[in-house]
JSON list of C-alpha atoms in Angstrom, two decimals:
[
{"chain": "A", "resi": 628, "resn": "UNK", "atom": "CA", "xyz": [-40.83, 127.87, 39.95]},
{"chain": "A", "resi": 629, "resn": "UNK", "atom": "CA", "xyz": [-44.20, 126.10, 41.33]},
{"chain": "A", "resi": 630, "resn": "UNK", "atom": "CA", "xyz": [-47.57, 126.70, 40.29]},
{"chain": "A", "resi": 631, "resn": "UNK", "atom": "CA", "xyz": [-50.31, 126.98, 42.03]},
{"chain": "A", "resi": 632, "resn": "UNK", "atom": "CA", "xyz": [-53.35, 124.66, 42.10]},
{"chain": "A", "resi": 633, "resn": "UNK", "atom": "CA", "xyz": [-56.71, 125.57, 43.11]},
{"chain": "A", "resi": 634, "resn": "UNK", "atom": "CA", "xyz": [-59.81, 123.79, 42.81]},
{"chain": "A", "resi": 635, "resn": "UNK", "atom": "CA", "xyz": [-63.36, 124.59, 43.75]},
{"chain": "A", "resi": 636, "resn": "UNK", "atom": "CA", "xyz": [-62.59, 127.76, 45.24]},
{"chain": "A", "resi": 637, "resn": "UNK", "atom": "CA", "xyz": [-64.26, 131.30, 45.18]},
{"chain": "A", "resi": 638, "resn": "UNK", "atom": "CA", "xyz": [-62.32, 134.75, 44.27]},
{"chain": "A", "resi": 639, "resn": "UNK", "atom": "CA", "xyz": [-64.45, 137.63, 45.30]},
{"chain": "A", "resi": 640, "resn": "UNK", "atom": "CA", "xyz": [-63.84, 140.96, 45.06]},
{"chain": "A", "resi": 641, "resn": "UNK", "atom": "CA", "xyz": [-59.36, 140.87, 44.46]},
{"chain": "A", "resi": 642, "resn": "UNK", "atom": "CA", "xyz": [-57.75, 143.51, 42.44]},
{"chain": "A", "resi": 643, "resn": "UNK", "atom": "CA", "xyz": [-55.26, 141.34, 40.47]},
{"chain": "A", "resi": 644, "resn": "UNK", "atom": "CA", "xyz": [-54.00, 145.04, 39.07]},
{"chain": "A", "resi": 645, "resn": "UNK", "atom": "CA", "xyz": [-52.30, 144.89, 42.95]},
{"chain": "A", "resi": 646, "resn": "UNK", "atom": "CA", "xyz": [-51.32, 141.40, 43.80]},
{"chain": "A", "resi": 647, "resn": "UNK", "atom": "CA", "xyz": [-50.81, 138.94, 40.95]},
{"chain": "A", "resi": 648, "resn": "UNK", "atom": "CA", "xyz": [-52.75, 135.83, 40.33]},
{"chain": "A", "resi": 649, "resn": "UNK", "atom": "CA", "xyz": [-50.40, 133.26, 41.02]},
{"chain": "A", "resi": 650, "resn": "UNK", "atom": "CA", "xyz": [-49.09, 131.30, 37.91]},
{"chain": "A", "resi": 651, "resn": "UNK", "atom": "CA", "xyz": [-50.64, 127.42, 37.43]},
{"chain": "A", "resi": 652, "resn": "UNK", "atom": "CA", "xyz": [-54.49, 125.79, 37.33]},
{"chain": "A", "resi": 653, "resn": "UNK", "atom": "CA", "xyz": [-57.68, 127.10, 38.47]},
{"chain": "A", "resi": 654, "resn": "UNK", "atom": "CA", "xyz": [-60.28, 124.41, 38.39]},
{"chain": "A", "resi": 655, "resn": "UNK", "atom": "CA", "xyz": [-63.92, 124.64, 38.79]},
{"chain": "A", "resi": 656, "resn": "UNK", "atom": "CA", "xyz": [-63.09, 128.24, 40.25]},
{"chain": "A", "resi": 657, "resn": "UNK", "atom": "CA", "xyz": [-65.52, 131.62, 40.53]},
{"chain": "A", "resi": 658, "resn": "UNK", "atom": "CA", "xyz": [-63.54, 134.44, 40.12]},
{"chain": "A", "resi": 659, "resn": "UNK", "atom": "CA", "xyz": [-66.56, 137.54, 40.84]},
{"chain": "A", "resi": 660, "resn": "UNK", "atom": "CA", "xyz": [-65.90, 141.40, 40.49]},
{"chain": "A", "resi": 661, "resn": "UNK", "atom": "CA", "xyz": [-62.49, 141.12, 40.41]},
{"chain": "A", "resi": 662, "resn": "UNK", "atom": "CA", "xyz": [-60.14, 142.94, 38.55]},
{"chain": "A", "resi": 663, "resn": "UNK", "atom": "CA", "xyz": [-57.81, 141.82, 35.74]},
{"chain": "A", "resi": 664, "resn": "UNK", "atom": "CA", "xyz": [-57.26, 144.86, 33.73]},
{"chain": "A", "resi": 665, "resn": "UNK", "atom": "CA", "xyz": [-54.07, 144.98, 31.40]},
{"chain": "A", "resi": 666, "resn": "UNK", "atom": "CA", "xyz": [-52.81, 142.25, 34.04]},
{"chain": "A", "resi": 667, "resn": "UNK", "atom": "CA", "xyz": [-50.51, 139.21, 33.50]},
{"chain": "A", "resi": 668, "resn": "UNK", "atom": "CA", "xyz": [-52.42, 135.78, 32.78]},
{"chain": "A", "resi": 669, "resn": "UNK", "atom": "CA", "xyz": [-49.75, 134.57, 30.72]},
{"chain": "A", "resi": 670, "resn": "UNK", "atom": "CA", "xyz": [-49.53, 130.58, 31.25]},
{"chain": "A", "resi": 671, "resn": "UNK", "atom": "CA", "xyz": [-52.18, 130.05, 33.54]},
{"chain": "A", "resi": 672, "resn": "UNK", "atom": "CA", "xyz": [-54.82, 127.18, 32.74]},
{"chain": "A", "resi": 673, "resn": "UNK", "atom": "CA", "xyz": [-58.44, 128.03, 33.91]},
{"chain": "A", "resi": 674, "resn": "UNK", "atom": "CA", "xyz": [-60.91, 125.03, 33.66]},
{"chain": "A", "resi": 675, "resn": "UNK", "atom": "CA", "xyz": [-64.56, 124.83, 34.24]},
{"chain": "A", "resi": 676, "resn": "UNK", "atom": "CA", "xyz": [-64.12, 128.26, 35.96]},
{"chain": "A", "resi": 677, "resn": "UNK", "atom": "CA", "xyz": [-66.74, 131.24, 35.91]},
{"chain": "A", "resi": 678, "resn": "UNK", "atom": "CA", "xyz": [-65.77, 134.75, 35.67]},
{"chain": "A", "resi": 679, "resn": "UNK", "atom": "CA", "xyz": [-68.51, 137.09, 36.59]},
{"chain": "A", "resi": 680, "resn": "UNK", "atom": "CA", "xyz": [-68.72, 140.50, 36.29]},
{"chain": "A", "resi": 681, "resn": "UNK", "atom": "CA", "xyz": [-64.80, 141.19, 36.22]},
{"chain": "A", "resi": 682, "resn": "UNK", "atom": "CA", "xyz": [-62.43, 143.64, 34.34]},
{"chain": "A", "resi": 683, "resn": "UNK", "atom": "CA", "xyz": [-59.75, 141.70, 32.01]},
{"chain": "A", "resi": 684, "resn": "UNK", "atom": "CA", "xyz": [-59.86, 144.50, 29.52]},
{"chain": "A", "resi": 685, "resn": "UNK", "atom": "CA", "xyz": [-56.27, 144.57, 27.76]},
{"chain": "A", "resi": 686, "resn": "UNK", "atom": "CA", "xyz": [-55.03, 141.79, 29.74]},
{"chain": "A", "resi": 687, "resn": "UNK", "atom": "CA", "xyz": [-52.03, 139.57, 28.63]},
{"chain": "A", "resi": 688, "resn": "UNK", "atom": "CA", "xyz": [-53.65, 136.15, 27.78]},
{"chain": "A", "resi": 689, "resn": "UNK", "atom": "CA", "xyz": [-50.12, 134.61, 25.59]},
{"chain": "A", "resi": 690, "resn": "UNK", "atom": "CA", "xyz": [-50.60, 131.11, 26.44]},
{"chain": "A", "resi": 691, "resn": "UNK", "atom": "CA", "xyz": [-53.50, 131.19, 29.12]},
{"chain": "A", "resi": 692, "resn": "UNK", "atom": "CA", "xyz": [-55.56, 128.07, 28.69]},
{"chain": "A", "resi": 693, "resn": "UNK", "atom": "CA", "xyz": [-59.50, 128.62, 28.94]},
{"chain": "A", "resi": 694, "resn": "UNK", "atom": "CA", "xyz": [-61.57, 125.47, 28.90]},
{"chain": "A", "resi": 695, "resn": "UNK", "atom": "CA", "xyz": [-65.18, 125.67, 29.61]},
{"chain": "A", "resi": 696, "resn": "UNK", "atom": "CA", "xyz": [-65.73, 128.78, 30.91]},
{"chain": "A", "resi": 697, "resn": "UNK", "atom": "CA", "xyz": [-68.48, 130.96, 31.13]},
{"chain": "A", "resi": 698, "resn": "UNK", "atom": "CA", "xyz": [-67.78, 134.94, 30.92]},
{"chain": "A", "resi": 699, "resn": "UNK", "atom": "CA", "xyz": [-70.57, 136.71, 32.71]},
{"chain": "A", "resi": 700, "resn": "UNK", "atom": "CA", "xyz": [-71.35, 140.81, 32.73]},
{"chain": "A", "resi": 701, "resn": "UNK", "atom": "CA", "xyz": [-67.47, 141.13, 31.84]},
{"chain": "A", "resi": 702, "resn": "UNK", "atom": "CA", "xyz": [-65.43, 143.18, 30.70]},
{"chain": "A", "resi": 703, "resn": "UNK", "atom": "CA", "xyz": [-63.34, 142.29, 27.88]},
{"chain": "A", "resi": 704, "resn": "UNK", "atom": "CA", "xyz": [-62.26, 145.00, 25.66]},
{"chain": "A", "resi": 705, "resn": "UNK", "atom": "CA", "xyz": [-59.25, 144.57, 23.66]},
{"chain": "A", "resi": 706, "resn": "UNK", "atom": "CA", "xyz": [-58.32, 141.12, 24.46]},
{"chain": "A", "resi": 707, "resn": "UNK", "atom": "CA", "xyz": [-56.28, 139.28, 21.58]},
{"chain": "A", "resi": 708, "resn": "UNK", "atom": "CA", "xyz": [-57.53, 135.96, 22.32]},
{"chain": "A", "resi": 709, "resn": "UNK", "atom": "CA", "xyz": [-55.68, 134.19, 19.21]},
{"chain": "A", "resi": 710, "resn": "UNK", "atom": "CA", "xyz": [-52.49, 134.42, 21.87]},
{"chain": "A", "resi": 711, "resn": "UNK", "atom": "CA", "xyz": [-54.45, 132.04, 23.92]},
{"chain": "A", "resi": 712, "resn": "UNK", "atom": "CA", "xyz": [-53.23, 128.07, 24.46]},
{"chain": "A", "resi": 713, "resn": "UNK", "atom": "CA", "xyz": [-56.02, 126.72, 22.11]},
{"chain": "A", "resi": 714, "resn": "UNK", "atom": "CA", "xyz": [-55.75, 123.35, 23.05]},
{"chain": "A", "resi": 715, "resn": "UNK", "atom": "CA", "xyz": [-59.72, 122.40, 24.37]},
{"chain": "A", "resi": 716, "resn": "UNK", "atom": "CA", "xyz": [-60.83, 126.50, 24.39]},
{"chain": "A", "resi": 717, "resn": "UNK", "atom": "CA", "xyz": [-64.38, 126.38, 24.85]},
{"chain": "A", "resi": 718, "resn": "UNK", "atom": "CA", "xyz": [-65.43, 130.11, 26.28]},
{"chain": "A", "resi": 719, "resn": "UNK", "atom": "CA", "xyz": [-69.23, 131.45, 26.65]},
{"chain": "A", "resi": 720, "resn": "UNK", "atom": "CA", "xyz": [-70.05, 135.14, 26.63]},
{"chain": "A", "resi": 721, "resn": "UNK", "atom": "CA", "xyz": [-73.18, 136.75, 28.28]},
{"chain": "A", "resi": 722, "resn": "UNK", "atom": "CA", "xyz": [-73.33, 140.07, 28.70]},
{"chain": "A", "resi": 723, "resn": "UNK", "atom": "CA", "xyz": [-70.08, 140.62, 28.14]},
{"chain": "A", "resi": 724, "resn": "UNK", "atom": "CA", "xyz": [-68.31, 143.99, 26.74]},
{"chain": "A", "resi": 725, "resn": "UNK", "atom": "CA", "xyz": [-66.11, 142.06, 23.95]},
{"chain": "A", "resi": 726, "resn": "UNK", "atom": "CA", "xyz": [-65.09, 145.34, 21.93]},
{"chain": "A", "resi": 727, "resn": "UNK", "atom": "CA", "xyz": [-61.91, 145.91, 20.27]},
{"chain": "A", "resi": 728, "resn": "UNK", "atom": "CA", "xyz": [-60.91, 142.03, 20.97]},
{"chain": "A", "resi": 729, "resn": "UNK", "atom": "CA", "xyz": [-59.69, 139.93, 18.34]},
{"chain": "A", "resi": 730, "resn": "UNK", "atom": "CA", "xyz": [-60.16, 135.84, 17.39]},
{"chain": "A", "resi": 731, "resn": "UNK", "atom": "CA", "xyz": [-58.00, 136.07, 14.60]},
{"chain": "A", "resi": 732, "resn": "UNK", "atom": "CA", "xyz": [-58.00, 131.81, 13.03]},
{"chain": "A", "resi": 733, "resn": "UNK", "atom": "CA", "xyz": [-59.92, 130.50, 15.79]},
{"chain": "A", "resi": 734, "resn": "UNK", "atom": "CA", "xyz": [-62.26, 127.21, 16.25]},
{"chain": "A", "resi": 735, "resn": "UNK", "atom": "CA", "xyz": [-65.27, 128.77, 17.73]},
{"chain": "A", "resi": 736, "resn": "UNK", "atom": "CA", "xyz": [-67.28, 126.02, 16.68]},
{"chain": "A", "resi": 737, "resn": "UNK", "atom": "CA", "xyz": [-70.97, 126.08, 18.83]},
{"chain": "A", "resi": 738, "resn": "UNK", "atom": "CA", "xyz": [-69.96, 129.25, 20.73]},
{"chain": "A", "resi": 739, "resn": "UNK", "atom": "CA", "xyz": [-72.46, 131.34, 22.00]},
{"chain": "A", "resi": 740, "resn": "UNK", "atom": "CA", "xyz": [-72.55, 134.94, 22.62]},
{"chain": "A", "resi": 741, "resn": "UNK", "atom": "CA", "xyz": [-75.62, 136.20, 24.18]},
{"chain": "A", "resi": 742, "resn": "UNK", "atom": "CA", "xyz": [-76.19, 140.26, 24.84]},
{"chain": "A", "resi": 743, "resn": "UNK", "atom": "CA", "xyz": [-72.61, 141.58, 24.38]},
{"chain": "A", "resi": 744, "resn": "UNK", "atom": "CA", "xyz": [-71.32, 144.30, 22.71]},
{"chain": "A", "resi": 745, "resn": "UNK", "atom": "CA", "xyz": [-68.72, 143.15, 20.43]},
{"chain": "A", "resi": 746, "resn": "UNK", "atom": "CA", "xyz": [-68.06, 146.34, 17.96]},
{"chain": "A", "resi": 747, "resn": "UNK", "atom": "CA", "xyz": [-64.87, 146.61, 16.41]},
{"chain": "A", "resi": 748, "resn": "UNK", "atom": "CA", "xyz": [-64.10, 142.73, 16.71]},
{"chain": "A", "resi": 749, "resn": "UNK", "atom": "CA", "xyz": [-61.67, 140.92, 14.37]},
{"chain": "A", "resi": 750, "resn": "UNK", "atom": "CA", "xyz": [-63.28, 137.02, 13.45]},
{"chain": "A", "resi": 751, "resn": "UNK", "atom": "CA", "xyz": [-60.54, 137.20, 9.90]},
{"chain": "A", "resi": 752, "resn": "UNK", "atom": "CA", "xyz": [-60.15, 133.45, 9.30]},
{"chain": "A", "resi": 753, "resn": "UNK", "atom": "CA", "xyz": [-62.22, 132.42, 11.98]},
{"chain": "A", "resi": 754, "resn": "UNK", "atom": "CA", "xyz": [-64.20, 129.31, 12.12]},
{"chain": "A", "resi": 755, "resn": "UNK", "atom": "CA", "xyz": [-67.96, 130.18, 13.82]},
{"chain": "A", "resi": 756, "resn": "UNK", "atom": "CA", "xyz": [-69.61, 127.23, 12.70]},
{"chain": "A", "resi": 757, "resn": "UNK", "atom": "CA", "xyz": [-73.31, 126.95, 14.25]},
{"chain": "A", "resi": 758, "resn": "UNK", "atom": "CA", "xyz": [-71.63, 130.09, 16.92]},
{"chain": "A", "resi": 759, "resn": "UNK", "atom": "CA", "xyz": [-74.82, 131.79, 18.27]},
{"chain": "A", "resi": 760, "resn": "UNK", "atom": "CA", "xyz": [-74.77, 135.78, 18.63]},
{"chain": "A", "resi": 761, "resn": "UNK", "atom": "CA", "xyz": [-77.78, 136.16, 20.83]},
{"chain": "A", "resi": 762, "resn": "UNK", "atom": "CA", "xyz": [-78.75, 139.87, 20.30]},
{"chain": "A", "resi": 763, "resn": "UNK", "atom": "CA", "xyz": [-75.13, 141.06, 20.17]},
{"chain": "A", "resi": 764, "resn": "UNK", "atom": "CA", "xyz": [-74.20, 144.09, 19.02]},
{"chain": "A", "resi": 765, "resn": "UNK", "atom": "CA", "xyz": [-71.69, 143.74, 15.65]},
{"chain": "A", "resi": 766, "resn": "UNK", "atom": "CA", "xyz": [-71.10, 147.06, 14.95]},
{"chain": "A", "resi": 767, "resn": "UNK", "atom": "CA", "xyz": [-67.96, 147.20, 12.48]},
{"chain": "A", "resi": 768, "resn": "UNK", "atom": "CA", "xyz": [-66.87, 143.49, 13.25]},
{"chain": "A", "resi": 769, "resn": "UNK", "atom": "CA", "xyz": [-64.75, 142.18, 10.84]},
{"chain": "A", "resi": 770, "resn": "UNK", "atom": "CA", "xyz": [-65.45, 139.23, 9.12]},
{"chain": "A", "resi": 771, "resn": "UNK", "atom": "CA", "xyz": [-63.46, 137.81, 6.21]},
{"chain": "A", "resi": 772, "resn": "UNK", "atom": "CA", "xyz": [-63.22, 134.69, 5.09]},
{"chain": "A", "resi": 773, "resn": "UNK", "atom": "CA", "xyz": [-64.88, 133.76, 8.06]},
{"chain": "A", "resi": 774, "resn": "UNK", "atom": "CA", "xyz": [-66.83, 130.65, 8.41]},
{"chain": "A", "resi": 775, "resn": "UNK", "atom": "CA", "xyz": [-70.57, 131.13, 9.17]},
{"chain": "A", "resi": 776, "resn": "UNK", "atom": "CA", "xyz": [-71.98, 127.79, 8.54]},
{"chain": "A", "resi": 777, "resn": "UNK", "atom": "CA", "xyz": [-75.16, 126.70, 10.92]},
{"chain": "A", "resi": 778, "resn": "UNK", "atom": "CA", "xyz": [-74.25, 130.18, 12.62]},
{"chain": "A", "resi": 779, "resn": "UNK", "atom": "CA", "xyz": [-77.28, 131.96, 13.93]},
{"chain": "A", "resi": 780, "resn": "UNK", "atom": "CA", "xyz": [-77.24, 135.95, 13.93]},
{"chain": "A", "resi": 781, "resn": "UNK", "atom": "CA", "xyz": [-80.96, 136.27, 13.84]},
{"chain": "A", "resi": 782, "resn": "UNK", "atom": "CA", "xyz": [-81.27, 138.62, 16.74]},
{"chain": "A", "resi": 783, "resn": "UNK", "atom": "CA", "xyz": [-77.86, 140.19, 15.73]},
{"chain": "A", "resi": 784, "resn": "UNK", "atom": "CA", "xyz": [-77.49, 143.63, 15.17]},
{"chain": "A", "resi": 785, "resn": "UNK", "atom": "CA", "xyz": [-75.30, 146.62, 12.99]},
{"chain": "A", "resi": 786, "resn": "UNK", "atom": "CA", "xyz": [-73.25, 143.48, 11.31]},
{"chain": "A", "resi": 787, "resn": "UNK", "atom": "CA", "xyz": [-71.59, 143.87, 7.66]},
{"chain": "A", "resi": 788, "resn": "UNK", "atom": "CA", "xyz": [-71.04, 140.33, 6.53]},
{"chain": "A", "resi": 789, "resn": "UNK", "atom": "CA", "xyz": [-70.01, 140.24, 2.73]},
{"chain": "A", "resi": 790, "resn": "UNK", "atom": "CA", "xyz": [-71.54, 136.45, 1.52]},
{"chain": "A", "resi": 791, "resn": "UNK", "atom": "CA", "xyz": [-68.97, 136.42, -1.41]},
{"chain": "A", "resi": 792, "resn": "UNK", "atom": "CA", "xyz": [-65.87, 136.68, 1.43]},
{"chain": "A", "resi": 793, "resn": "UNK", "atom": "CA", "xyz": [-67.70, 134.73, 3.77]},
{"chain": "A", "resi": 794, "resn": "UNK", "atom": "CA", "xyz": [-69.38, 131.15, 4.18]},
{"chain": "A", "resi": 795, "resn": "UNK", "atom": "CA", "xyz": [-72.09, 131.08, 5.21]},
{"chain": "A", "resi": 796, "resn": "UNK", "atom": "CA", "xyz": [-74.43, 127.99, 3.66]},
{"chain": "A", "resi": 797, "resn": "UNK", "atom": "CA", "xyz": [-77.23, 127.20, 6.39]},
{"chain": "A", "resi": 798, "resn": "UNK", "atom": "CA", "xyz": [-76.81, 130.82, 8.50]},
{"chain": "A", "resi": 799, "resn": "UNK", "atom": "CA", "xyz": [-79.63, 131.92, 9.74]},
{"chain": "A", "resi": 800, "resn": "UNK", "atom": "CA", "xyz": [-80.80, 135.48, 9.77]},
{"chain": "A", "resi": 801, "resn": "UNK", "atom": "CA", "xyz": [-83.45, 137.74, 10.31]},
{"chain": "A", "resi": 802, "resn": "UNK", "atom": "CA", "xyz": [-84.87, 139.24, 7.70]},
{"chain": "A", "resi": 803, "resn": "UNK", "atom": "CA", "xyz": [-84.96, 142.63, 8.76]},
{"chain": "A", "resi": 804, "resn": "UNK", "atom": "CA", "xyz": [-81.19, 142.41, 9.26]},
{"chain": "A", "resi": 805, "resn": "UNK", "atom": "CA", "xyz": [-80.43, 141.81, 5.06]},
{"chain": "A", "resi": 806, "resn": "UNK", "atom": "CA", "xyz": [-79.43, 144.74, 4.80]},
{"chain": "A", "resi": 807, "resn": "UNK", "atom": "CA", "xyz": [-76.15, 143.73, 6.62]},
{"chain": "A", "resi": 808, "resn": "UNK", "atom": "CA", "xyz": [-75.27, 141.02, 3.76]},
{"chain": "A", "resi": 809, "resn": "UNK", "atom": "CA", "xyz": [-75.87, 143.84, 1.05]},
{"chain": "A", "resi": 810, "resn": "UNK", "atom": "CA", "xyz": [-73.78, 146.95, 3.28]},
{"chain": "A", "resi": 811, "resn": "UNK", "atom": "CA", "xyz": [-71.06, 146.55, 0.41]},
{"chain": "A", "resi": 812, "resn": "UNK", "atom": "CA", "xyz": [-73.56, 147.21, -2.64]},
{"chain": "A", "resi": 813, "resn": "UNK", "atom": "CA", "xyz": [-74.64, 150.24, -1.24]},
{"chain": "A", "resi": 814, "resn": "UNK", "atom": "CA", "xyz": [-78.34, 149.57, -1.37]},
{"chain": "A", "resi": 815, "resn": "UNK", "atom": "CA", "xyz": [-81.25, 151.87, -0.02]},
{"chain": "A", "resi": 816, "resn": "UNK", "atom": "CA", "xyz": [-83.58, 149.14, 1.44]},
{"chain": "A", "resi": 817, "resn": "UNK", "atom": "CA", "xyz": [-86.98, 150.22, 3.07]}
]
């Protein structure tokens, strides 16, 4: 079967729920308010693309390959993105609706998330060294035996980190937000 190659090209506006995104490499691409949802992206490479303001919510991503891209105003509920090809994934987030997704064991080493909502998300094993969470909102994200080293989470909100599950030498936080590495001693603090 042949796969498609597209560079420098613009995707405006295409629901992908009603013709498919053909199978191959998208590079340097825009892809803007168009539609993914619970689609196939199974073995397709992105690289150096931009998604902005589209719908991938429960989309298959086994093997999809994305390498420097920037997710903007997306949605991206329930996306299981330890099925991804990890070879080079490097991913930004702003203002992205990240809930329910998982990155179960991945190198998310110096990624930044900036203004998404990313409750109910599954970092287990995952390595977030110096990852910035830019006023995201971490209500009942999981982390265990997560690395936090360098991370920042200063603006962060509604996280439960547990420092004796976690690493987290050098993480920066706010200290209003304590409360959040003491959730599991069930402290009153004022």
């Amino acid at each position: 079967m042949e796969r498609a190659y597209e560079e420098d090209k613009q995707f405006e506006g295409i629901d992908y729920t009603v013709k498919k995104l053909l199978v191959g490499e998208y590079e340097n691409c825009r892809f803007i308010n168009c539609n993914f949802a619970e689609g196939n992206l199974s073995k397709i490479t992105f690289i150096d693309c931009v998604f902005d303001n589209c719908n991938l919510s429960a989309a298959n991503i086994n093997g999809t390959a994305f390498q420097e891209i920037s997710f903007s105003n997306c949605k991206l509920m329930g996306l299981r993105f330890e099925d991804c090809n990890q070879f080079l994934f490097t991913v930004s987030f702003t203002g992205c609706l990240l809930n329910l997704s998982t990155f179960y064991k991945m190198k998310l080493k110096n990624t930044r998330f900036t203004n998404c909502s990313m409750q109910d998300v599954d970092f287990t094993e995952t390595d977030l060294t110096s990852a910035e969470f830019d006023n995201c909102n971490l209500l009942q994200a999981v982390f265990d035996n997560t690395i936090l080293e360098k991370a920042d989470l200063r603006t962060a909100i509604n996280f439960s980190i547990d420092p004796e599950r976690n690493k987290l030498k050098k993480t920066k936080f706010s200290s209003s937000a304590l409360s959040g590495l003491l959730h599991k001693y069930d402290l009153v603090i004022e």
